[in-house]
Short mmCIF file of C-alpha atoms in Angstrom, two decimals:
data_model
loop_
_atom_site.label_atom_id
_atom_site.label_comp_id
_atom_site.label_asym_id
_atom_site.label_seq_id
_atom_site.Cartn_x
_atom_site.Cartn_y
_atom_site.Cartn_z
CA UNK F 1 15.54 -6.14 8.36
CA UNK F 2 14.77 -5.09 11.78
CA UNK F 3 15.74 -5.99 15.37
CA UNK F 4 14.93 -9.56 16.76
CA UNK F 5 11.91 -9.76 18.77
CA UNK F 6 9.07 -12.08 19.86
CA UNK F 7 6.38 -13.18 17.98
CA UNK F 8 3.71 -11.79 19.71
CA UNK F 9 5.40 -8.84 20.23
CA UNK F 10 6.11 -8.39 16.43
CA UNK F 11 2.43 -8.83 15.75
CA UNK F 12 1.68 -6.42 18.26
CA UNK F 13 4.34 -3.74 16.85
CA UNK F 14 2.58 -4.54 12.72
CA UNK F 15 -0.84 -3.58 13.98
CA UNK F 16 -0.18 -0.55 15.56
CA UNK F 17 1.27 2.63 14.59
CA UNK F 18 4.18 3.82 16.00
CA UNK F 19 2.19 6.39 18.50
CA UNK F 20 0.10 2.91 19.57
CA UNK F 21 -3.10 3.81 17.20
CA UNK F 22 -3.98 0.91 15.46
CA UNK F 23 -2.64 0.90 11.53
CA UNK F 24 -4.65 1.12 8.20
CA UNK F 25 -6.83 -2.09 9.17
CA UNK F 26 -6.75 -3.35 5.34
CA UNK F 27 -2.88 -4.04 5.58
CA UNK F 28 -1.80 -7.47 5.51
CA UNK F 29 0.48 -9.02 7.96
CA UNK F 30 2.97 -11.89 5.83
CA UNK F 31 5.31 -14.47 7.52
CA UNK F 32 8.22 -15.87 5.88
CA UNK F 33 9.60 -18.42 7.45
CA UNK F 34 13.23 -20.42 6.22
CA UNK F 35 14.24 -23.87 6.95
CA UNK F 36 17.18 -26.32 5.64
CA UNK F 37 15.69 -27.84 3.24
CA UNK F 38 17.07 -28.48 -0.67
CA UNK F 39 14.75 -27.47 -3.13
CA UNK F 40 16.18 -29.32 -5.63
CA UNK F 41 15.51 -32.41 -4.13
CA UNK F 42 12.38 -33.04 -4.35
CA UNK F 43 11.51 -34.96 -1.16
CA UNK F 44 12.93 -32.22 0.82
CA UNK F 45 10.73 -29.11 -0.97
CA UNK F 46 7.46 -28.47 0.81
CA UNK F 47 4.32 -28.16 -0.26
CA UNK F 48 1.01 -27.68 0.45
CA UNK F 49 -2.35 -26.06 1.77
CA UNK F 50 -4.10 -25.20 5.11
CA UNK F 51 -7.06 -23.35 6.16
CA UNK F 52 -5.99 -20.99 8.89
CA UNK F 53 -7.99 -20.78 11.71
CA UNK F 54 -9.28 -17.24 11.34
CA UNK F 55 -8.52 -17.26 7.19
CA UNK F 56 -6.12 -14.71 5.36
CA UNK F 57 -8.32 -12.28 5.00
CA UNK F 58 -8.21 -12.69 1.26
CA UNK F 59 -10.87 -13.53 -1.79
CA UNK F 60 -9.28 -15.23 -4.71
CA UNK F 61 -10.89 -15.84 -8.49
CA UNK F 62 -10.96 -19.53 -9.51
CA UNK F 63 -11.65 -21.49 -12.28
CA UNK F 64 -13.01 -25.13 -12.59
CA UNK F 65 -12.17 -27.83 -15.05
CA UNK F 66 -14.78 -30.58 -15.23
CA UNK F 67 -16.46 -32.38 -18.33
CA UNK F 68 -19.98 -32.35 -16.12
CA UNK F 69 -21.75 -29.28 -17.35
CA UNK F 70 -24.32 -29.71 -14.37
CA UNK F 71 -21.29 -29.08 -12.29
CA UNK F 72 -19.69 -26.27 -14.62
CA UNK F 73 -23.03 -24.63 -14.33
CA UNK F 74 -23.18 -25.32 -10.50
CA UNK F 75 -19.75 -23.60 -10.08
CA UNK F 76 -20.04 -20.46 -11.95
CA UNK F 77 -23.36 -20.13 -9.53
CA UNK F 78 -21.72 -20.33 -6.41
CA UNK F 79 -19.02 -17.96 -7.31
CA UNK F 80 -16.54 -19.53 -10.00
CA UNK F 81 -14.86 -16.92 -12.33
CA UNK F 82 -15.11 -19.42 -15.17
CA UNK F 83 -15.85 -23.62 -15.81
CA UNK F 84 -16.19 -25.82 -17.89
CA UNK F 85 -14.74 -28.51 -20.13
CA UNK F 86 -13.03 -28.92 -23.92
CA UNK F 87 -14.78 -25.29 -24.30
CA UNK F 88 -13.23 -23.35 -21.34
CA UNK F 89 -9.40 -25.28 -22.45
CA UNK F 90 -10.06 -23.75 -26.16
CA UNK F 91 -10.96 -20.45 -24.97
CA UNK F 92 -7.84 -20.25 -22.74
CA UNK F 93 -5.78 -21.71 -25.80
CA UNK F 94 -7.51 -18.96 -27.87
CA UNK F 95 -6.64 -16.17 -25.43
CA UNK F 96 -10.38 -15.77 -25.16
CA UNK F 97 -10.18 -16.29 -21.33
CA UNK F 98 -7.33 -14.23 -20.18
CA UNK F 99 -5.40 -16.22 -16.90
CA UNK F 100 -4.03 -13.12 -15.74
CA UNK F 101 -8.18 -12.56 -13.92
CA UNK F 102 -7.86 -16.61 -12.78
CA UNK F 103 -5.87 -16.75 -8.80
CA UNK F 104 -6.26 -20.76 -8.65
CA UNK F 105 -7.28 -23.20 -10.77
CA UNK F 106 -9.74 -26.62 -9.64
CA UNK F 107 -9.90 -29.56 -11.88
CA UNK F 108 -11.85 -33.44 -11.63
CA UNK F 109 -9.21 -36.22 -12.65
CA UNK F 110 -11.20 -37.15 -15.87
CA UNK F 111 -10.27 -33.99 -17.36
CA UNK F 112 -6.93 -33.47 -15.95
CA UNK F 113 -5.52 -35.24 -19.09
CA UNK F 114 -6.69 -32.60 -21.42
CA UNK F 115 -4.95 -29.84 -19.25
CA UNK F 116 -1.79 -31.05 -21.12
CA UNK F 117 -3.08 -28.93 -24.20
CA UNK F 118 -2.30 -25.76 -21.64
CA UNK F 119 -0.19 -27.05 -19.44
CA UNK F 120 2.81 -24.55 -20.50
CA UNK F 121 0.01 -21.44 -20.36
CA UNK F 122 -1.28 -22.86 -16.28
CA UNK F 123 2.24 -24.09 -15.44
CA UNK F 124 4.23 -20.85 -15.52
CA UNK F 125 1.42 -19.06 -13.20
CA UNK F 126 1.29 -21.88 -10.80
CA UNK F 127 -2.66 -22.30 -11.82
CA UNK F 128 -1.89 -25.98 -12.76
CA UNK F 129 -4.16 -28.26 -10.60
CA UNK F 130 -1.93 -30.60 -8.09
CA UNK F 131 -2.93 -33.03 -5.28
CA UNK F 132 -0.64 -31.76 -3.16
CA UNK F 133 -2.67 -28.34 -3.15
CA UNK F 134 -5.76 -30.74 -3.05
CA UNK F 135 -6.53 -28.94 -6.15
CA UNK F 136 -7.35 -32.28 -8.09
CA UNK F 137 -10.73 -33.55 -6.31
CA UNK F 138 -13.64 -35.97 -7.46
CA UNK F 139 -17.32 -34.21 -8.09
CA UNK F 140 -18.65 -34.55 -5.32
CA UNK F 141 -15.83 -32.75 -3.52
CA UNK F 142 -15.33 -29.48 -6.06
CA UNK F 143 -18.10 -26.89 -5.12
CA UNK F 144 -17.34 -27.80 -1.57
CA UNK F 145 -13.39 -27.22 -2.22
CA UNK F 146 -14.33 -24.27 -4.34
CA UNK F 147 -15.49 -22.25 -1.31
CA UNK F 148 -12.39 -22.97 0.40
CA UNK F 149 -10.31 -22.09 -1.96
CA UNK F 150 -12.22 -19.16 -3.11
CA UNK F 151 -12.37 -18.01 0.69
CA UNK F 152 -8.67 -17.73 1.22
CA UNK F 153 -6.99 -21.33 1.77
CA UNK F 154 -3.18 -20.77 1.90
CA UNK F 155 -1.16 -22.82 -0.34
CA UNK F 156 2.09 -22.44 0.30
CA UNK F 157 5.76 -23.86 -1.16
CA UNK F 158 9.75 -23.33 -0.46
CA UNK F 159 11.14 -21.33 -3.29
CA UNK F 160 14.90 -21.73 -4.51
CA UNK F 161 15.99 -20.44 -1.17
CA UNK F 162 13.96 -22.68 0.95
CA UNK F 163 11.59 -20.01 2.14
CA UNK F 164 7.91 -20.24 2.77
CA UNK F 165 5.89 -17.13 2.56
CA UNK F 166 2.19 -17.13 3.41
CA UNK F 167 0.14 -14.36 4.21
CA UNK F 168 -1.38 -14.58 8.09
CA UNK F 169 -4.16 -12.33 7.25
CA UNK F 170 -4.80 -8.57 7.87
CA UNK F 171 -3.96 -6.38 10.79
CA UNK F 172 -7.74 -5.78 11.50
CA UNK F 173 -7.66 -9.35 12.56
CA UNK F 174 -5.96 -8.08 15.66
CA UNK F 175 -2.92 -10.08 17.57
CA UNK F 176 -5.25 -13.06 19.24
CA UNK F 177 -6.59 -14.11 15.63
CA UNK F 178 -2.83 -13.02 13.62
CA UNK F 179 -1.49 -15.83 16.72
CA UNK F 180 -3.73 -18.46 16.03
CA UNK F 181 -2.87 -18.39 12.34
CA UNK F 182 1.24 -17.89 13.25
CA UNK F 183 0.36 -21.16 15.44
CA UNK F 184 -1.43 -23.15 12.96
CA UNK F 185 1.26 -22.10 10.08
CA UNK F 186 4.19 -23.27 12.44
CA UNK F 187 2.63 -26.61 13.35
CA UNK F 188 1.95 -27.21 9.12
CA UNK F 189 5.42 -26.36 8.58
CA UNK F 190 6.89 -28.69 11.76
CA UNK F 191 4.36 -31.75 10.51
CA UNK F 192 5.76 -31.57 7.16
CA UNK F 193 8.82 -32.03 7.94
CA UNK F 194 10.81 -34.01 5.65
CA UNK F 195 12.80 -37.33 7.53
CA UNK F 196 15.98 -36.00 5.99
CA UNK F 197 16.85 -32.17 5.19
CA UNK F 198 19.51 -29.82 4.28
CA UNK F 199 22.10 -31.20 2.46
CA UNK F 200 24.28 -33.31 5.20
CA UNK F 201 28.06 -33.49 5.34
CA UNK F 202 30.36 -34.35 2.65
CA UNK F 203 30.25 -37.59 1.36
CA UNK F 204 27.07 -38.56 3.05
CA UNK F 205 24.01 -39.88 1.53
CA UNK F 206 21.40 -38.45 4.06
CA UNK F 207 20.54 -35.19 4.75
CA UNK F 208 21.33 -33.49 7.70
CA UNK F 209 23.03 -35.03 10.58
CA UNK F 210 21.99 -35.16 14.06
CA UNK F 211 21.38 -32.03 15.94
CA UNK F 212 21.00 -30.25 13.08
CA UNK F 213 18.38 -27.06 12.54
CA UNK F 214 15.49 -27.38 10.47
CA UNK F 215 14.31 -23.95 10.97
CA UNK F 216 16.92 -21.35 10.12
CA UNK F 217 14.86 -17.83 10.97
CA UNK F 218 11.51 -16.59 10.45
CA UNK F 219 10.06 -12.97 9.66
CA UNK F 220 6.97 -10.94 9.58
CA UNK F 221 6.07 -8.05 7.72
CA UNK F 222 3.34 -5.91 6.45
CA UNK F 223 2.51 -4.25 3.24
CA UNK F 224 2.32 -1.10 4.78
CA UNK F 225 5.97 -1.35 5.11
CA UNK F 226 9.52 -2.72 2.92
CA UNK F 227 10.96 -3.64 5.92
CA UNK F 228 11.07 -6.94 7.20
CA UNK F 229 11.20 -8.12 10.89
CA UNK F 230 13.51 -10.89 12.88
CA UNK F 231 11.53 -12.91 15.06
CA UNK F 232 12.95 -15.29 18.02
CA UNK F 233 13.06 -18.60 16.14
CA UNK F 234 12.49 -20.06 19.81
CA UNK F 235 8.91 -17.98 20.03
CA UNK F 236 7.70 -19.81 16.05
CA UNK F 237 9.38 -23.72 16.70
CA UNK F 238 6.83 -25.79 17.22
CA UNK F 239 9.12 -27.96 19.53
CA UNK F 240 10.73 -25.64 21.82
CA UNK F 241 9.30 -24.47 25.20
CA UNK F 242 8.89 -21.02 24.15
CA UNK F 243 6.70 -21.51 21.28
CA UNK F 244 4.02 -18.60 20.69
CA UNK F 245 5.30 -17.31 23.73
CA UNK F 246 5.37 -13.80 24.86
CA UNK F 247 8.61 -13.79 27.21
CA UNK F 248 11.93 -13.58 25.45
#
Protein backbone atom coordinates (compact mmCIF):
# COMPACT_ATOMS: atom_id res chain seq x y z
CA UNK A 1 0.00 0.00 0.00
CA UNK A 2 1.09 3.37 -0.88
CA UNK A 3 0.92 6.93 0.51
CA UNK A 4 -2.57 8.66 0.98
CA UNK A 5 -3.52 10.93 -1.70
CA UNK A 6 -6.50 12.43 -3.56
CA UNK A 7 -8.58 10.87 -5.85
CA UNK A 8 -7.95 12.70 -8.73
CA UNK A 9 -4.57 12.84 -8.07
CA UNK A 10 -4.31 8.97 -7.74
CA UNK A 11 -5.97 8.64 -11.11
CA UNK A 12 -3.68 11.01 -12.47
CA UNK A 13 -0.45 9.17 -10.91
CA UNK A 14 -2.18 5.27 -12.52
CA UNK A 15 -2.24 6.74 -16.00
CA UNK A 16 0.98 8.01 -16.27
CA UNK A 17 4.35 6.68 -15.99
CA UNK A 18 6.54 7.74 -13.55
CA UNK A 19 8.58 10.19 -16.14
CA UNK A 20 4.75 11.70 -16.92
CA UNK A 21 4.33 9.54 -20.36
CA UNK A 22 1.14 8.11 -20.34
CA UNK A 23 1.16 4.10 -19.28
CA UNK A 24 0.39 0.94 -21.43
CA UNK A 25 -3.23 2.34 -22.39
CA UNK A 26 -4.78 -1.38 -22.11
CA UNK A 27 -4.18 -1.40 -18.22
CA UNK A 28 -7.07 -1.29 -16.09
CA UNK A 29 -7.55 1.07 -13.31
CA UNK A 30 -9.69 -1.03 -10.13
CA UNK A 31 -11.20 0.66 -7.00
CA UNK A 32 -11.76 -1.09 -3.87
CA UNK A 33 -13.56 0.55 -1.67
CA UNK A 34 -14.41 -0.81 2.35
CA UNK A 35 -17.27 0.10 4.46
CA UNK A 36 -18.78 -1.26 7.97
CA UNK A 37 -20.93 -3.39 6.93
CA UNK A 38 -21.48 -7.34 8.22
CA UNK A 39 -21.52 -9.68 5.57
CA UNK A 40 -23.06 -12.13 7.40
CA UNK A 41 -26.04 -10.35 7.85
CA UNK A 42 -27.65 -10.25 5.08
CA UNK A 43 -29.41 -6.86 5.05
CA UNK A 44 -26.18 -5.22 5.61
CA UNK A 45 -24.13 -7.07 2.42
CA UNK A 46 -24.39 -5.08 -0.77
CA UNK A 47 -25.20 -5.90 -3.90
CA UNK A 48 -25.74 -4.96 -7.14
CA UNK A 49 -25.15 -3.50 -10.77
CA UNK A 50 -24.55 -0.10 -12.52
CA UNK A 51 -23.65 1.04 -15.86
CA UNK A 52 -20.80 3.48 -15.48
CA UNK A 53 -20.96 6.43 -17.28
CA UNK A 54 -18.07 5.89 -19.67
CA UNK A 55 -18.27 1.71 -19.16
CA UNK A 56 -15.28 -0.52 -17.83
CA UNK A 57 -13.73 -0.88 -20.71
CA UNK A 58 -14.46 -4.57 -20.67
CA UNK A 59 -16.41 -7.31 -23.07
CA UNK A 60 -17.80 -10.22 -21.18
CA UNK A 61 -19.27 -13.79 -22.69
CA UNK A 62 -22.87 -14.50 -21.62
CA UNK A 63 -25.22 -17.05 -21.78
CA UNK A 64 -29.12 -16.95 -21.90
CA UNK A 65 -31.64 -19.26 -20.36
CA UNK A 66 -35.09 -18.99 -21.94
CA UNK A 67 -37.63 -21.80 -23.11
CA UNK A 68 -38.50 -19.32 -26.32
CA UNK A 69 -36.29 -20.63 -29.06
CA UNK A 70 -37.22 -17.43 -31.19
CA UNK A 71 -35.45 -15.65 -28.42
CA UNK A 72 -32.53 -18.32 -27.95
CA UNK A 73 -32.02 -17.89 -31.62
CA UNK A 74 -32.33 -14.02 -31.33
CA UNK A 75 -29.57 -14.02 -28.63
CA UNK A 76 -26.89 -16.10 -30.02
CA UNK A 77 -27.39 -13.45 -33.13
CA UNK A 78 -26.74 -10.47 -31.35
CA UNK A 79 -23.74 -11.78 -29.62
CA UNK A 80 -24.70 -14.53 -26.92
CA UNK A 81 -21.95 -17.19 -26.30
CA UNK A 82 -24.67 -19.79 -25.88
CA UNK A 83 -28.92 -20.03 -25.24
CA UNK A 84 -31.32 -21.90 -24.96
CA UNK A 85 -33.61 -24.03 -22.83
CA UNK A 86 -33.84 -27.91 -21.29
CA UNK A 87 -31.02 -28.42 -24.14
CA UNK A 88 -28.39 -25.77 -23.15
CA UNK A 89 -29.10 -27.03 -18.96
CA UNK A 90 -28.25 -30.79 -20.29
CA UNK A 91 -25.31 -29.79 -22.15
CA UNK A 92 -23.90 -27.84 -19.15
CA UNK A 93 -24.92 -30.94 -16.88
CA UNK A 94 -23.10 -33.07 -19.52
CA UNK A 95 -19.94 -30.94 -19.48
CA UNK A 96 -20.73 -30.40 -23.12
CA UNK A 97 -20.77 -26.57 -22.57
CA UNK A 98 -17.80 -25.82 -20.49
CA UNK A 99 -18.74 -22.57 -17.84
CA UNK A 100 -15.26 -21.78 -17.49
CA UNK A 101 -15.87 -19.66 -21.49
CA UNK A 102 -19.47 -18.24 -19.81
CA UNK A 103 -18.56 -14.43 -17.68
CA UNK A 104 -22.45 -13.95 -16.73
CA UNK A 105 -25.29 -15.78 -17.02
CA UNK A 106 -29.18 -14.17 -18.17
CA UNK A 107 -32.23 -16.16 -17.49
CA UNK A 108 -36.48 -15.44 -18.05
CA UNK A 109 -38.36 -16.46 -14.71
CA UNK A 110 -40.20 -19.41 -16.46
CA UNK A 111 -37.08 -21.22 -16.69
CA UNK A 112 -35.39 -20.14 -13.63
CA UNK A 113 -36.92 -23.24 -11.89
CA UNK A 114 -35.04 -25.66 -13.97
CA UNK A 115 -31.66 -23.87 -13.11
CA UNK A 116 -31.98 -25.89 -9.84
CA UNK A 117 -30.71 -29.01 -11.91
CA UNK A 118 -27.22 -26.78 -12.06
CA UNK A 119 -27.54 -24.67 -9.53
CA UNK A 120 -24.33 -26.17 -7.57
CA UNK A 121 -22.28 -26.04 -11.22
CA UNK A 122 -23.62 -21.77 -11.76
CA UNK A 123 -23.57 -21.13 -7.99
CA UNK A 124 -19.89 -21.63 -7.17
CA UNK A 125 -18.86 -19.23 -10.28
CA UNK A 126 -21.31 -16.61 -9.36
CA UNK A 127 -23.07 -17.27 -13.00
CA UNK A 128 -26.40 -17.98 -11.14
CA UNK A 129 -29.05 -15.47 -12.42
CA UNK A 130 -30.29 -12.97 -9.42
CA UNK A 131 -32.61 -9.90 -9.43
CA UNK A 132 -30.47 -8.09 -7.56
CA UNK A 133 -27.89 -8.18 -10.59
CA UNK A 134 -31.13 -7.63 -12.73
CA UNK A 135 -30.00 -10.79 -14.20
CA UNK A 136 -33.60 -12.39 -13.99
CA UNK A 137 -35.69 -10.24 -16.67
CA UNK A 138 -39.02 -10.95 -18.70
CA UNK A 139 -38.59 -11.41 -22.78
CA UNK A 140 -39.06 -8.52 -23.78
CA UNK A 141 -36.28 -7.11 -21.60
CA UNK A 142 -33.29 -9.93 -22.33
CA UNK A 143 -31.64 -8.97 -25.74
CA UNK A 144 -31.90 -5.44 -24.53
CA UNK A 145 -30.16 -6.46 -21.03
CA UNK A 146 -27.89 -8.72 -22.99
CA UNK A 147 -26.05 -5.77 -24.57
CA UNK A 148 -25.57 -4.27 -21.33
CA UNK A 149 -24.32 -6.86 -19.77
CA UNK A 150 -22.28 -8.07 -22.60
CA UNK A 151 -20.86 -4.37 -22.90
CA UNK A 152 -19.36 -4.18 -19.47
CA UNK A 153 -22.17 -3.49 -16.68
CA UNK A 154 -20.41 -3.71 -13.26
CA UNK A 155 -21.93 -5.94 -10.81
CA UNK A 156 -20.47 -5.62 -7.83
CA UNK A 157 -20.79 -7.26 -3.98
CA UNK A 158 -18.94 -6.93 -0.35
CA UNK A 159 -16.90 -10.02 0.16
CA UNK A 160 -16.21 -11.51 3.78
CA UNK A 161 -14.29 -8.38 4.57
CA UNK A 162 -16.85 -5.93 3.49
CA UNK A 163 -14.96 -4.77 0.45
CA UNK A 164 -16.29 -3.82 -2.92
CA UNK A 165 -14.02 -4.10 -5.85
CA UNK A 166 -15.12 -2.95 -9.30
CA UNK A 167 -13.08 -2.20 -12.09
CA UNK A 168 -13.38 1.80 -13.25
CA UNK A 169 -12.22 1.02 -16.64
CA UNK A 170 -8.82 1.38 -18.44
CA UNK A 171 -6.19 4.05 -18.21
CA UNK A 172 -6.76 5.02 -21.93
CA UNK A 173 -9.99 6.35 -20.64
CA UNK A 174 -7.94 9.19 -19.28
CA UNK A 175 -8.66 10.99 -15.66
CA UNK A 176 -12.05 13.08 -16.80
CA UNK A 177 -13.83 9.69 -17.92
CA UNK A 178 -11.81 7.28 -14.82
CA UNK A 179 -13.71 10.48 -12.49
CA UNK A 180 -16.98 10.18 -13.79
CA UNK A 181 -17.01 6.44 -13.19
CA UNK A 182 -15.14 6.96 -9.42
CA UNK A 183 -18.27 9.47 -9.08
CA UNK A 184 -20.98 7.31 -10.25
CA UNK A 185 -19.42 4.15 -8.20
CA UNK A 186 -19.35 6.34 -4.93
CA UNK A 187 -22.90 7.64 -5.27
CA UNK A 188 -24.11 3.54 -5.95
CA UNK A 189 -22.26 2.65 -2.97
CA UNK A 190 -23.67 5.87 -0.66
CA UNK A 191 -27.48 5.07 -2.12
CA UNK A 192 -27.21 1.61 -1.04
CA UNK A 193 -26.59 2.18 2.04
CA UNK A 194 -28.05 -0.11 4.45
CA UNK A 195 -30.36 1.85 7.50
CA UNK A 196 -28.25 -0.05 10.00
CA UNK A 197 -24.44 -1.22 9.52
CA UNK A 198 -21.47 -2.53 11.23
CA UNK A 199 -22.13 -4.44 14.02
CA UNK A 200 -23.14 -1.73 16.92
CA UNK A 201 -22.10 -1.89 20.55
CA UNK A 202 -22.45 -4.69 22.85
CA UNK A 203 -25.66 -5.70 23.73
CA UNK A 204 -27.43 -3.68 21.14
CA UNK A 205 -29.79 -4.84 18.60
CA UNK A 206 -29.02 -2.22 15.81
CA UNK A 207 -26.16 -1.72 13.98
CA UNK A 208 -24.00 1.02 14.33
CA UNK A 209 -24.62 3.85 16.58
CA UNK A 210 -24.72 7.41 15.83
CA UNK A 211 -21.78 9.08 14.33
CA UNK A 212 -20.51 6.12 13.24
CA UNK A 213 -18.39 5.55 9.71
CA UNK A 214 -19.82 3.77 6.97
CA UNK A 215 -16.92 4.09 4.76
CA UNK A 216 -13.72 2.82 6.34
CA UNK A 217 -10.97 3.56 3.30
CA UNK A 218 -10.92 3.23 -0.30
CA UNK A 219 -8.06 2.28 -2.89
CA UNK A 220 -7.13 2.30 -6.46
CA UNK A 221 -4.89 0.29 -8.36
CA UNK A 222 -3.86 -0.91 -11.69
CA UNK A 223 -2.89 -4.16 -13.19
CA UNK A 224 0.17 -2.86 -14.31
CA UNK A 225 1.13 -2.81 -10.77
CA UNK A 226 0.75 -5.18 -7.09
CA UNK A 227 0.65 -2.25 -5.26
CA UNK A 228 -2.30 -0.72 -4.02
CA UNK A 229 -3.00 3.02 -3.31
CA UNK A 230 -4.67 5.03 -0.13
CA UNK A 231 -6.98 7.51 -1.23
CA UNK A 232 -8.47 10.52 1.04
CA UNK A 233 -11.75 8.91 2.12
CA UNK A 234 -12.93 12.72 2.26
CA UNK A 235 -12.10 13.07 -1.79
CA UNK A 236 -14.60 9.36 -2.55
CA UNK A 237 -17.69 10.18 0.34
CA UNK A 238 -20.40 11.07 -1.37
CA UNK A 239 -21.48 13.34 1.63
CA UNK A 240 -18.55 15.31 2.51
CA UNK A 241 -17.56 18.69 0.96
CA UNK A 242 -14.54 17.40 -0.61
CA UNK A 243 -16.00 14.77 -2.66
CA UNK A 244 -14.17 14.18 -6.17
CA UNK A 245 -12.23 16.99 -5.22
CA UNK A 246 -8.80 17.83 -6.24
CA UNK A 247 -7.51 19.90 -3.06
CA UNK A 248 -6.43 17.86 -0.08
Amino acid sequence: MALLGTASRTLAMLSANSDGRPTNPNVYINASNTSRVTTHASRQSLRGSLALPHGNGKQFAVAVFTDDDNLASQALASGAIAAGGSSLIESIQNGNTSLSSIDRVLATPKIMPNLSAIARLLGPKGLMPNPKLNTIQPKENILETLASQMSGISNYRTDKSGIVRVSLGKASFGIDKLSDNVRELMNEIQAVKPENFGKGKKGSKGGAGKGTKYYLKAHLSSTQSKRSWLVDMRTVDPTSVFFMSSTR
